[in-house]
GROMACS .gro file of N, CA and C in nm:
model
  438
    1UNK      N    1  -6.442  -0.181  19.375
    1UNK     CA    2  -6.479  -0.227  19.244
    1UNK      C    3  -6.529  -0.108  19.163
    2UNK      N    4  -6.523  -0.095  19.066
    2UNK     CA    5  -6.553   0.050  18.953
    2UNK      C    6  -6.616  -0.045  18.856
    3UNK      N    7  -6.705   0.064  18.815
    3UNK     CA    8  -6.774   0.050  18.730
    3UNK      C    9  -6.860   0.161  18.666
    4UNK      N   10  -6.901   0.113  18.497
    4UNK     CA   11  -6.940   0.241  18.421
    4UNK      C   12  -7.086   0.296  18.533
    5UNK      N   13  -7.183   0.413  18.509
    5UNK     CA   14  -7.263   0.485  18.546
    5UNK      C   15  -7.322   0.459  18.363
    6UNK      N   16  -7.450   0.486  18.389
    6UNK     CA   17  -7.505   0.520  18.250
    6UNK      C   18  -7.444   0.654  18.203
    7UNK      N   19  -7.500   0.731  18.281
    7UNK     CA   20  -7.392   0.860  18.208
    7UNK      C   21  -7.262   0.853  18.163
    8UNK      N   22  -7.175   0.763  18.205
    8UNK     CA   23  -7.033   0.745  18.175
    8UNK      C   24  -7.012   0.658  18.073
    9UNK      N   25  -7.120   0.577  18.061
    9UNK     CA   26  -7.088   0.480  17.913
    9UNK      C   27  -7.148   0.586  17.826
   10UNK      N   28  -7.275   0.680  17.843
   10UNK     CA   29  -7.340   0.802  17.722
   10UNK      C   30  -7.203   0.842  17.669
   11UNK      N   31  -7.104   0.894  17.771
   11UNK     CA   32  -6.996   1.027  17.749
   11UNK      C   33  -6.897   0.933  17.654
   12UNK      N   34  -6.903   0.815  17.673
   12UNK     CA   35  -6.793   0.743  17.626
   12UNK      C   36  -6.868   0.721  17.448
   13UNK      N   37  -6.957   0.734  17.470
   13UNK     CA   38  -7.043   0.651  17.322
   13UNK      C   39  -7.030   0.486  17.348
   14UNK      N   40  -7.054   0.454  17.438
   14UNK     CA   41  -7.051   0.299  17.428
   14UNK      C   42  -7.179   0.236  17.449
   15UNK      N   43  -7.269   0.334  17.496
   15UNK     CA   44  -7.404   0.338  17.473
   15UNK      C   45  -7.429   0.211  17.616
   16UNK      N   46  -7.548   0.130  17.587
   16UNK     CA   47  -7.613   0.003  17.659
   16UNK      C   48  -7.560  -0.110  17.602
   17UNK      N   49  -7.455  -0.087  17.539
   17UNK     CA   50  -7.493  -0.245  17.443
   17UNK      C   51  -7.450  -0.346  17.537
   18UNK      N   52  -7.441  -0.394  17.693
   18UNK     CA   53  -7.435  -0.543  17.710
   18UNK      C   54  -7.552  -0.609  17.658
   19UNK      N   55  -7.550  -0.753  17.629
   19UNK     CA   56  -7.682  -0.788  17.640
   19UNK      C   57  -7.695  -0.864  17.744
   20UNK      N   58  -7.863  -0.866  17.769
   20UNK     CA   59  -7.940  -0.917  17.849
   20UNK      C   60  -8.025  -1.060  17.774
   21UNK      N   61  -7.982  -1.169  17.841
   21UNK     CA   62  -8.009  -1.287  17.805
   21UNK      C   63  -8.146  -1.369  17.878
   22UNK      N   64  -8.229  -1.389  17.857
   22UNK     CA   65  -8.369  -1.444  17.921
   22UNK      C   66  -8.391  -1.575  17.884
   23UNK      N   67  -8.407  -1.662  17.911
   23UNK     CA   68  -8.459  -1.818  17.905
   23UNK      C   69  -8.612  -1.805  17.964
   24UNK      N   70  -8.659  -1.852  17.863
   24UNK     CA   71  -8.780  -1.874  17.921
   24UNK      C   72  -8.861  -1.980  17.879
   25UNK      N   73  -8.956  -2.048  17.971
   25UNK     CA   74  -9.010  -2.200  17.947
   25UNK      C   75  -9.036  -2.134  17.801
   26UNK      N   76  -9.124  -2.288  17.762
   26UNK     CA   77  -9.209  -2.262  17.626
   26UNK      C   78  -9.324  -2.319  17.646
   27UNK      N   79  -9.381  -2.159  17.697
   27UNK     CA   80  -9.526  -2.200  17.768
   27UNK      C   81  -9.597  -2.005  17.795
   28UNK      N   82  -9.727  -2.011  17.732
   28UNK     CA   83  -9.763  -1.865  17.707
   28UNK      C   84  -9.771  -1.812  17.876
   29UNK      N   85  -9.761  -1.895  17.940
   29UNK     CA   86  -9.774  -1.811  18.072
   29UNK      C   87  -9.680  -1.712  18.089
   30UNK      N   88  -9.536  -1.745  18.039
   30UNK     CA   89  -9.433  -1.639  18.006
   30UNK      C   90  -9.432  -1.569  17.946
   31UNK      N   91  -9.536  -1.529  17.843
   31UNK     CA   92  -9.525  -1.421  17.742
   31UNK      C   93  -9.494  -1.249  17.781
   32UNK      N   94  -9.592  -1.299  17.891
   32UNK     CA   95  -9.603  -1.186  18.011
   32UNK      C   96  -9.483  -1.120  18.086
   33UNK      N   97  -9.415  -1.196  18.091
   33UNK     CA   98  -9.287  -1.209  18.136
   33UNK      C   99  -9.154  -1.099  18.052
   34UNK      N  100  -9.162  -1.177  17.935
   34UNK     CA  101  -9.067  -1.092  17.825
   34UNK      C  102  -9.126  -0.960  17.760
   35UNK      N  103  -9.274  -0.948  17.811
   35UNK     CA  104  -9.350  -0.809  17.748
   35UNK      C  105  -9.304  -0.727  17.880
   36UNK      N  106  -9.261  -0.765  17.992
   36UNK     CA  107  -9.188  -0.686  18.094
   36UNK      C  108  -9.054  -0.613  18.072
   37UNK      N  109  -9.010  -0.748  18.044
   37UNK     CA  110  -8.884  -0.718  18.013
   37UNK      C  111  -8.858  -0.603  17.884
   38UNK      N  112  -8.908  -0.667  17.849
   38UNK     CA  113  -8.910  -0.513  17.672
   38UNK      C  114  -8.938  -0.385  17.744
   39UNK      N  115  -9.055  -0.434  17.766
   39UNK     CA  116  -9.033  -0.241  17.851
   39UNK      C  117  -8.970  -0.167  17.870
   40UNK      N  118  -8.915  -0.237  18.006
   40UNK     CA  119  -8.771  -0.191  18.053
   40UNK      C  120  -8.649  -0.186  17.972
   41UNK      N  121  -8.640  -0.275  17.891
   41UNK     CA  122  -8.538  -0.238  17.814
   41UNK      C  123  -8.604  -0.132  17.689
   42UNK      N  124  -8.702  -0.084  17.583
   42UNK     CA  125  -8.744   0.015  17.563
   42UNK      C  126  -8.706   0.190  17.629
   43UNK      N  127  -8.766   0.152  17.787
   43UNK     CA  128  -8.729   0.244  17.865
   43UNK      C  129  -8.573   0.296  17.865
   44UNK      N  130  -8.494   0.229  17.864
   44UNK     CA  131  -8.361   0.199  17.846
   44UNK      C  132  -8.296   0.290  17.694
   45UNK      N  133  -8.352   0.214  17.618
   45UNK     CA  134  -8.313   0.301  17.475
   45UNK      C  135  -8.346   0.431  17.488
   46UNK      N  136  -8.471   0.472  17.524
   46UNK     CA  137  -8.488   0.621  17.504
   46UNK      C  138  -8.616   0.584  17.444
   47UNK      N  139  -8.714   0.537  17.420
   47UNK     CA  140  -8.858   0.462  17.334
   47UNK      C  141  -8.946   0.561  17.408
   48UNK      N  142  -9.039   0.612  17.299
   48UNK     CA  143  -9.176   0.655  17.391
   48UNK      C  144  -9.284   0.551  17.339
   49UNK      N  145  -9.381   0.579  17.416
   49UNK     CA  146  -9.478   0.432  17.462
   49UNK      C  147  -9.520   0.373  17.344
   50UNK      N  148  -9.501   0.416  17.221
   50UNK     CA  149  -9.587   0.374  17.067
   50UNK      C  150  -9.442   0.305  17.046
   51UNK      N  151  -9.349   0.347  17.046
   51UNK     CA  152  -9.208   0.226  17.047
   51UNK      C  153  -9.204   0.125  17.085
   52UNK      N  154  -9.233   0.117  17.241
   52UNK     CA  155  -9.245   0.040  17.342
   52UNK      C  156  -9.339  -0.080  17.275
   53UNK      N  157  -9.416   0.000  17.269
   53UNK     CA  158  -9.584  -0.131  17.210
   53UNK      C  159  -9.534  -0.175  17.113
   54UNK      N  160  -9.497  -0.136  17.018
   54UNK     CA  161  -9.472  -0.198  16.884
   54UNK      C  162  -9.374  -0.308  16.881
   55UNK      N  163  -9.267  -0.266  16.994
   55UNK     CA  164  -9.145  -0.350  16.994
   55UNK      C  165  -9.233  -0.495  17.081
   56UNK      N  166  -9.285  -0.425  17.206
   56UNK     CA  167  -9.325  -0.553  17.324
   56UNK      C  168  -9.435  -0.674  17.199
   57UNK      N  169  -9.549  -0.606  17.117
   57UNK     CA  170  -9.592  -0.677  17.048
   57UNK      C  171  -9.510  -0.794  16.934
   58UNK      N  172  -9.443  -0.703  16.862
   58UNK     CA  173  -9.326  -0.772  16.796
   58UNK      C  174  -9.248  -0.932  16.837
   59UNK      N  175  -9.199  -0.903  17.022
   59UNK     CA  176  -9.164  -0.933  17.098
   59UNK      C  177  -9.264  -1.083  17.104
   60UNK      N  178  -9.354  -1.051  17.131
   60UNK     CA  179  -9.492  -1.161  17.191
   60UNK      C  180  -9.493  -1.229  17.090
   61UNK      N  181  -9.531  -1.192  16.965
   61UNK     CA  182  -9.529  -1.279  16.853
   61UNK      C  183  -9.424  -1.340  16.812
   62UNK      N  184  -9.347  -1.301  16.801
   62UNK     CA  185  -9.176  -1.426  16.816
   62UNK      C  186  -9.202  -1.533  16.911
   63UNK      N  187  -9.199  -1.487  17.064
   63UNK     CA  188  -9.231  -1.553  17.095
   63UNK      C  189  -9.343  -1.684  17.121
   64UNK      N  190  -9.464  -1.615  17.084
   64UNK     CA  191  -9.576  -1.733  17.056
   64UNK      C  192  -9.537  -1.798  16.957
   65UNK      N  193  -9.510  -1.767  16.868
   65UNK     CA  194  -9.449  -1.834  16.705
   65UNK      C  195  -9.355  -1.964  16.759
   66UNK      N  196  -9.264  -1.978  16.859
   66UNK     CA  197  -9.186  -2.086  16.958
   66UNK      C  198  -9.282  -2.114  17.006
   67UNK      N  199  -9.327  -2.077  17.106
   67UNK     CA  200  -9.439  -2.182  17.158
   67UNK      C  201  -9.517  -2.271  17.039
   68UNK      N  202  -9.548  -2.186  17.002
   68UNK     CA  203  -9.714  -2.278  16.911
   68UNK      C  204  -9.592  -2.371  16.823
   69UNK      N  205  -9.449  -2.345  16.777
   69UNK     CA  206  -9.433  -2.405  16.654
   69UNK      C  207  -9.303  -2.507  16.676
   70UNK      N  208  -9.226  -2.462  16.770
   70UNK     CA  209  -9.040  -2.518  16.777
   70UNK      C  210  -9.063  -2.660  16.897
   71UNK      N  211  -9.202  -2.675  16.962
   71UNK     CA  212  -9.173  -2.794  17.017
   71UNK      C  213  -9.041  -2.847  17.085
   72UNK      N  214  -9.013  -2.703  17.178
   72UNK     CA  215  -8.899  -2.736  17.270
   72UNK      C  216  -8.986  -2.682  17.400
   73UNK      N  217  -8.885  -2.736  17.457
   73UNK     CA  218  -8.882  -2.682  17.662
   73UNK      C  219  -8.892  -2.520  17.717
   74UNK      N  220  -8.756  -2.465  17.584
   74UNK     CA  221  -8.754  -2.353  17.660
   74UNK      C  222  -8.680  -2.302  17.582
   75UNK      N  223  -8.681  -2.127  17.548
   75UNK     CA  224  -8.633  -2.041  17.429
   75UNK      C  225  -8.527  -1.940  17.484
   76UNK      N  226  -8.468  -1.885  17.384
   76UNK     CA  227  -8.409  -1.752  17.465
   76UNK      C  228  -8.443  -1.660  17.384
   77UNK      N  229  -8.423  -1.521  17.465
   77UNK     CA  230  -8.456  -1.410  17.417
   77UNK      C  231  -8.313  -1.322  17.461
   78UNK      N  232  -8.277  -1.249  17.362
   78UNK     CA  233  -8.144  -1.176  17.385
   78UNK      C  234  -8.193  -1.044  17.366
   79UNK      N  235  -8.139  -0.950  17.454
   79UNK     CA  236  -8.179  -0.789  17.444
   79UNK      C  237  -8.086  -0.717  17.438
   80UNK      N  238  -8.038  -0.625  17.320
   80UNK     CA  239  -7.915  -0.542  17.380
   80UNK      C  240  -7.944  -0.402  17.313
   81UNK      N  241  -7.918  -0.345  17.394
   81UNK     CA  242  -7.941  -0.200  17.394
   81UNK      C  243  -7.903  -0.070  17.356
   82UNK      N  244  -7.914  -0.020  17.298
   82UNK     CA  245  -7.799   0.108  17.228
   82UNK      C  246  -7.902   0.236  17.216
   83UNK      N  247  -7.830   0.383  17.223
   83UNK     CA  248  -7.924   0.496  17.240
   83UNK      C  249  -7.989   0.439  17.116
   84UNK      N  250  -8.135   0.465  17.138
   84UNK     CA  251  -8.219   0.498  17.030
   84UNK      C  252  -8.260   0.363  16.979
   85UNK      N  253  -8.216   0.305  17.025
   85UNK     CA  254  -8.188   0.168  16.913
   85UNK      C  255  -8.231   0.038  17.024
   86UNK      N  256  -8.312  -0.087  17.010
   86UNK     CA  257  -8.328  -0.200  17.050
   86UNK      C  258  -8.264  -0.321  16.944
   87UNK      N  259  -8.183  -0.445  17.039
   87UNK     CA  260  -8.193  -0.545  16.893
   87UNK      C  261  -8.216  -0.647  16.993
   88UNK      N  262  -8.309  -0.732  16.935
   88UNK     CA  263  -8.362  -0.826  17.016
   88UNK      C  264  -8.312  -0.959  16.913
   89UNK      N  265  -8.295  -1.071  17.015
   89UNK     CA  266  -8.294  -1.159  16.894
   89UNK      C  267  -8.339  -1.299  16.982
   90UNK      N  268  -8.429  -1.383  16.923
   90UNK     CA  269  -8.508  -1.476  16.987
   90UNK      C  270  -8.483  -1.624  16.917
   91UNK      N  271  -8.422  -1.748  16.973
   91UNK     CA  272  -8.350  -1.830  16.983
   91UNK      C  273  -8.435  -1.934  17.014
   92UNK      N  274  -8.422  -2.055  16.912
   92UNK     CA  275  -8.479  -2.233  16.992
   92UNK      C  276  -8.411  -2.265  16.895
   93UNK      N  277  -8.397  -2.434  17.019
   93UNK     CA  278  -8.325  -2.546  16.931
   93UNK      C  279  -8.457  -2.605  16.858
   94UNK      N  280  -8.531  -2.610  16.812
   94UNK     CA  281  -8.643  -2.654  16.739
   94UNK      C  282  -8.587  -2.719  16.623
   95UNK      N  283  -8.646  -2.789  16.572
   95UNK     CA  284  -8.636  -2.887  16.431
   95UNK      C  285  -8.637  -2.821  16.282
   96UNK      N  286  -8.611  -2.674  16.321
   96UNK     CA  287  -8.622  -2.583  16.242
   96UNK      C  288  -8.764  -2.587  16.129
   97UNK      N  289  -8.741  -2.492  16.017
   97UNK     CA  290  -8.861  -2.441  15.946
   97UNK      C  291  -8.782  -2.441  15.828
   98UNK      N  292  -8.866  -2.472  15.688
   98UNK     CA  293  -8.813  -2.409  15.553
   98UNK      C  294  -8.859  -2.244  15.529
   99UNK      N  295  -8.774  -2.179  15.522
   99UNK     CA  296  -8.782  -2.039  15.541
   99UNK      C  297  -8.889  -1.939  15.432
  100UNK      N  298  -8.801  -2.029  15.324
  100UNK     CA  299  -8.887  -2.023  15.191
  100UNK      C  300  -9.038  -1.998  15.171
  101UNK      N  301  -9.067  -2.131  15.258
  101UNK     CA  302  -9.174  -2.181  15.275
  101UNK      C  303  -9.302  -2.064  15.308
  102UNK      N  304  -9.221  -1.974  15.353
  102UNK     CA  305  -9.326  -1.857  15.434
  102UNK      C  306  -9.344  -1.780  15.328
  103UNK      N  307  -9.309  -1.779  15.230
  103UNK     CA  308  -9.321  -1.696  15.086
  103UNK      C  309  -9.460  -1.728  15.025
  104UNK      N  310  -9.550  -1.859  15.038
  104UNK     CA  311  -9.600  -1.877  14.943
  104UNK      C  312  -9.765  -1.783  15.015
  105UNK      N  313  -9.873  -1.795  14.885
  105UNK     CA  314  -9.973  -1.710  14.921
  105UNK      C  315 -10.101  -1.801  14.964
  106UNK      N  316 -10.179  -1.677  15.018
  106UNK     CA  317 -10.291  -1.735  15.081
  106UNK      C  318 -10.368  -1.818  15.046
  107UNK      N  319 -10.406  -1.914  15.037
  107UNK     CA  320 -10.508  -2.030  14.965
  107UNK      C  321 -10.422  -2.159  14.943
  108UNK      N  322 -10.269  -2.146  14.948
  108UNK     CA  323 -10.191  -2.313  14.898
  108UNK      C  324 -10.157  -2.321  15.049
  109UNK      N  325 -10.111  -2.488  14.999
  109UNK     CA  326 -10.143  -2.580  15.131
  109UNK      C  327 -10.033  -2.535  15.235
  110UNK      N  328  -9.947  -2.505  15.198
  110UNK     CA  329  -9.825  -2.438  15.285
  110UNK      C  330  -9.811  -2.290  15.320
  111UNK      N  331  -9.953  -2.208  15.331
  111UNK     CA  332  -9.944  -2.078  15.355
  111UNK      C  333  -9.911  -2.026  15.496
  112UNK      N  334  -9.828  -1.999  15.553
  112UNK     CA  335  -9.795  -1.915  15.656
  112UNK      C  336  -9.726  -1.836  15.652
  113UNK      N  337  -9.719  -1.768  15.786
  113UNK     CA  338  -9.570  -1.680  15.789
  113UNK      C  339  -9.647  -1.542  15.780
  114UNK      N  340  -9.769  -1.538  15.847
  114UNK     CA  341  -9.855  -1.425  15.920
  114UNK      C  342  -9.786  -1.370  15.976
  115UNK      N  343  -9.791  -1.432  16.110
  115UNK     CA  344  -9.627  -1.343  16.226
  115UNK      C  345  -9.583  -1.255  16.211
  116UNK      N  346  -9.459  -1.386  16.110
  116UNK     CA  347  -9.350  -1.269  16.025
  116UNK      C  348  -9.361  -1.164  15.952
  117UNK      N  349  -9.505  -1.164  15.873
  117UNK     CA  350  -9.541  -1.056  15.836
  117UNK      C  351  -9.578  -0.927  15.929
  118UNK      N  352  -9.635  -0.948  16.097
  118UNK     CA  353  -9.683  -0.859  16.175
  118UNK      C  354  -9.512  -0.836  16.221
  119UNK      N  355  -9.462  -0.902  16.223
  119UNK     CA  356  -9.327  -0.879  16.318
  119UNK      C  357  -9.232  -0.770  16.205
  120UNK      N  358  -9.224  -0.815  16.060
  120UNK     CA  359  -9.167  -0.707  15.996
  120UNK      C  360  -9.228  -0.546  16.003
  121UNK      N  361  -9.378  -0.557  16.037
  121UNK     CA  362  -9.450  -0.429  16.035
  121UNK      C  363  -9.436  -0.320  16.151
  122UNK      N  364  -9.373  -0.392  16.263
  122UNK     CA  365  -9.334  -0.368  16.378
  122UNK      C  366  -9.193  -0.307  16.424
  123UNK      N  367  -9.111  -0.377  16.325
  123UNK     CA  368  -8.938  -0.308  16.368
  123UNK      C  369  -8.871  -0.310  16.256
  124UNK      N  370  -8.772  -0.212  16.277
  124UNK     CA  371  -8.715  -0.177  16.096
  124UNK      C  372  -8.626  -0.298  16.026
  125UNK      N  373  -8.577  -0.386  16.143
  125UNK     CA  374  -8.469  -0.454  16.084
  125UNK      C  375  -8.520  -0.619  16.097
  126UNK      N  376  -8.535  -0.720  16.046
  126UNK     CA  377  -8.572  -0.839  16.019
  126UNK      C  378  -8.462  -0.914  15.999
  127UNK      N  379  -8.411  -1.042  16.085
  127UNK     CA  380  -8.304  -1.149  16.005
  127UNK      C  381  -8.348  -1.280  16.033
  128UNK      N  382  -8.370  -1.397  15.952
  128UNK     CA  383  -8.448  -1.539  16.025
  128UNK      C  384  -8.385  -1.583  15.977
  129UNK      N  385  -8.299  -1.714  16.053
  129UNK     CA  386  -8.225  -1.788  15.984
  129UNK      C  387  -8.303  -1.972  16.099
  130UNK      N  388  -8.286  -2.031  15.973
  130UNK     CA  389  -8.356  -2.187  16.027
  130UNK      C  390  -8.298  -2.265  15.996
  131UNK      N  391  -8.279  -2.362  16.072
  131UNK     CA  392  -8.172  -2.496  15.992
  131UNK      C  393  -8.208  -2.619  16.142
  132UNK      N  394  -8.221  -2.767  16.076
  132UNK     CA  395  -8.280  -2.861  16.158
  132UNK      C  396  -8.220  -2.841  16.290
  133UNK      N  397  -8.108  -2.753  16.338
  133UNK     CA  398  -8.081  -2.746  16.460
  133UNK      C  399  -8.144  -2.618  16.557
  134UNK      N  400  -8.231  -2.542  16.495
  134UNK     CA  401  -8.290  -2.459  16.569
  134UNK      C  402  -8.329  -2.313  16.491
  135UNK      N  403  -8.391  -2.215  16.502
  135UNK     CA  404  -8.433  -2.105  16.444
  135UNK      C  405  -8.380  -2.002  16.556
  136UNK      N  406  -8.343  -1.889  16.425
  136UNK     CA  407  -8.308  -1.800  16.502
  136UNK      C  408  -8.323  -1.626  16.451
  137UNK      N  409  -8.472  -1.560  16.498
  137UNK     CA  410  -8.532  -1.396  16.455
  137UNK      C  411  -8.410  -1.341  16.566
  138UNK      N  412  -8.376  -1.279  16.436
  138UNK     CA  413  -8.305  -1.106  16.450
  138UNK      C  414  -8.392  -0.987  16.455
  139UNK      N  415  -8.435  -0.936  16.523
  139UNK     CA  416  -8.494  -0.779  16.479
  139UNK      C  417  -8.419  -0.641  16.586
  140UNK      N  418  -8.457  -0.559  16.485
  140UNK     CA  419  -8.418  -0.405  16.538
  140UNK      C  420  -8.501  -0.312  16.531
  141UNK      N  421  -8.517  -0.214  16.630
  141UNK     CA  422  -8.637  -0.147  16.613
  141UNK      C  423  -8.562   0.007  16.713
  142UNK      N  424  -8.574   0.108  16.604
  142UNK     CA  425  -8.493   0.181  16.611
  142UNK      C  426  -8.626   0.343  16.698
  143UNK      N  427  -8.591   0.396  16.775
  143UNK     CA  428  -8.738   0.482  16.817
  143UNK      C  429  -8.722   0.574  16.713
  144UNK      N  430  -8.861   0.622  16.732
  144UNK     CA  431  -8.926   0.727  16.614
  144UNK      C  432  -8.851   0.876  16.675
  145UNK      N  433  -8.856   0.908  16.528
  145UNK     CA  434  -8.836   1.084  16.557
  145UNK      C  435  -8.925   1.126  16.725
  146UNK      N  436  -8.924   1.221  16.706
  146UNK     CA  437  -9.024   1.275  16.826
  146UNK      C  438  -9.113   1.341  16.741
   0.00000   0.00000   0.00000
């Protein structure tokens, strides 16, 4: 059986990109779980440890954001990998969210969308899309110069 070597997908430019797919209950005992997993995949990109943190935090808060909010069983988390580069993207069938909704400001009755604000501060690239069949964060988080 053959197969690529990391060095042999580098030489090729095809980089890491399979992804890595995670299910996980929807329950904070797992949080722990996918802040592992980031790591390693961090480690993977090429991330030094202020990458790492920023992304694994990023990471946690998506995920708590499902727990505390999508009132399902169990979420996914997708990881795929490219030099330099992480794109994570975090998945529930939840009853979805008005997206909008996260726009408005502090003091009216519909103010949220804190998170999303820590989660944009965290990785360069942001995509949320919601609709009554489930929500679904895009992010990318690309490592720093050296």
């Amino acid at each position: 059986m053959a197969y690529d070597t990391m060095e042999n997908k580098e030489a090729k430019g095809s980089g890491f990109s399979e992804s890595v797919v995670l299910e996980v209950p929807s329950s904070s005992e797992y949080v722990l779980l996918t802040r592992l997993v980031v790591s390693c995949v961090g480690q993977l990109a090429g991330f030094g440890s202020e990458d790492i943190y920023d992304l694994k935090l990023a990471v946690t808060e998506a995920a708590t954001n499902v727990i505390r909010h999508a009132a399902v069983s169990h979420f996914q988390i997708e990881f795929r990998v490219f030099p330099s580069a992480v794109e994570v993207t975090v998945t529930d069938a939840g009853g979805g969210f008005d997206v909008g909704a996260l726009s408005a400001k502090p003091g009216e009755a519909e103010y949220g969308g804190f998170g999303l604000a820590v989660i944009r501060s965290l990785v360069d690239e942001v995509a949320l899309d919601s609709t009554t069949s489930g929500t679904r964060l895009r992010m990318v988080r690309r490592a720093s110069a050296a």
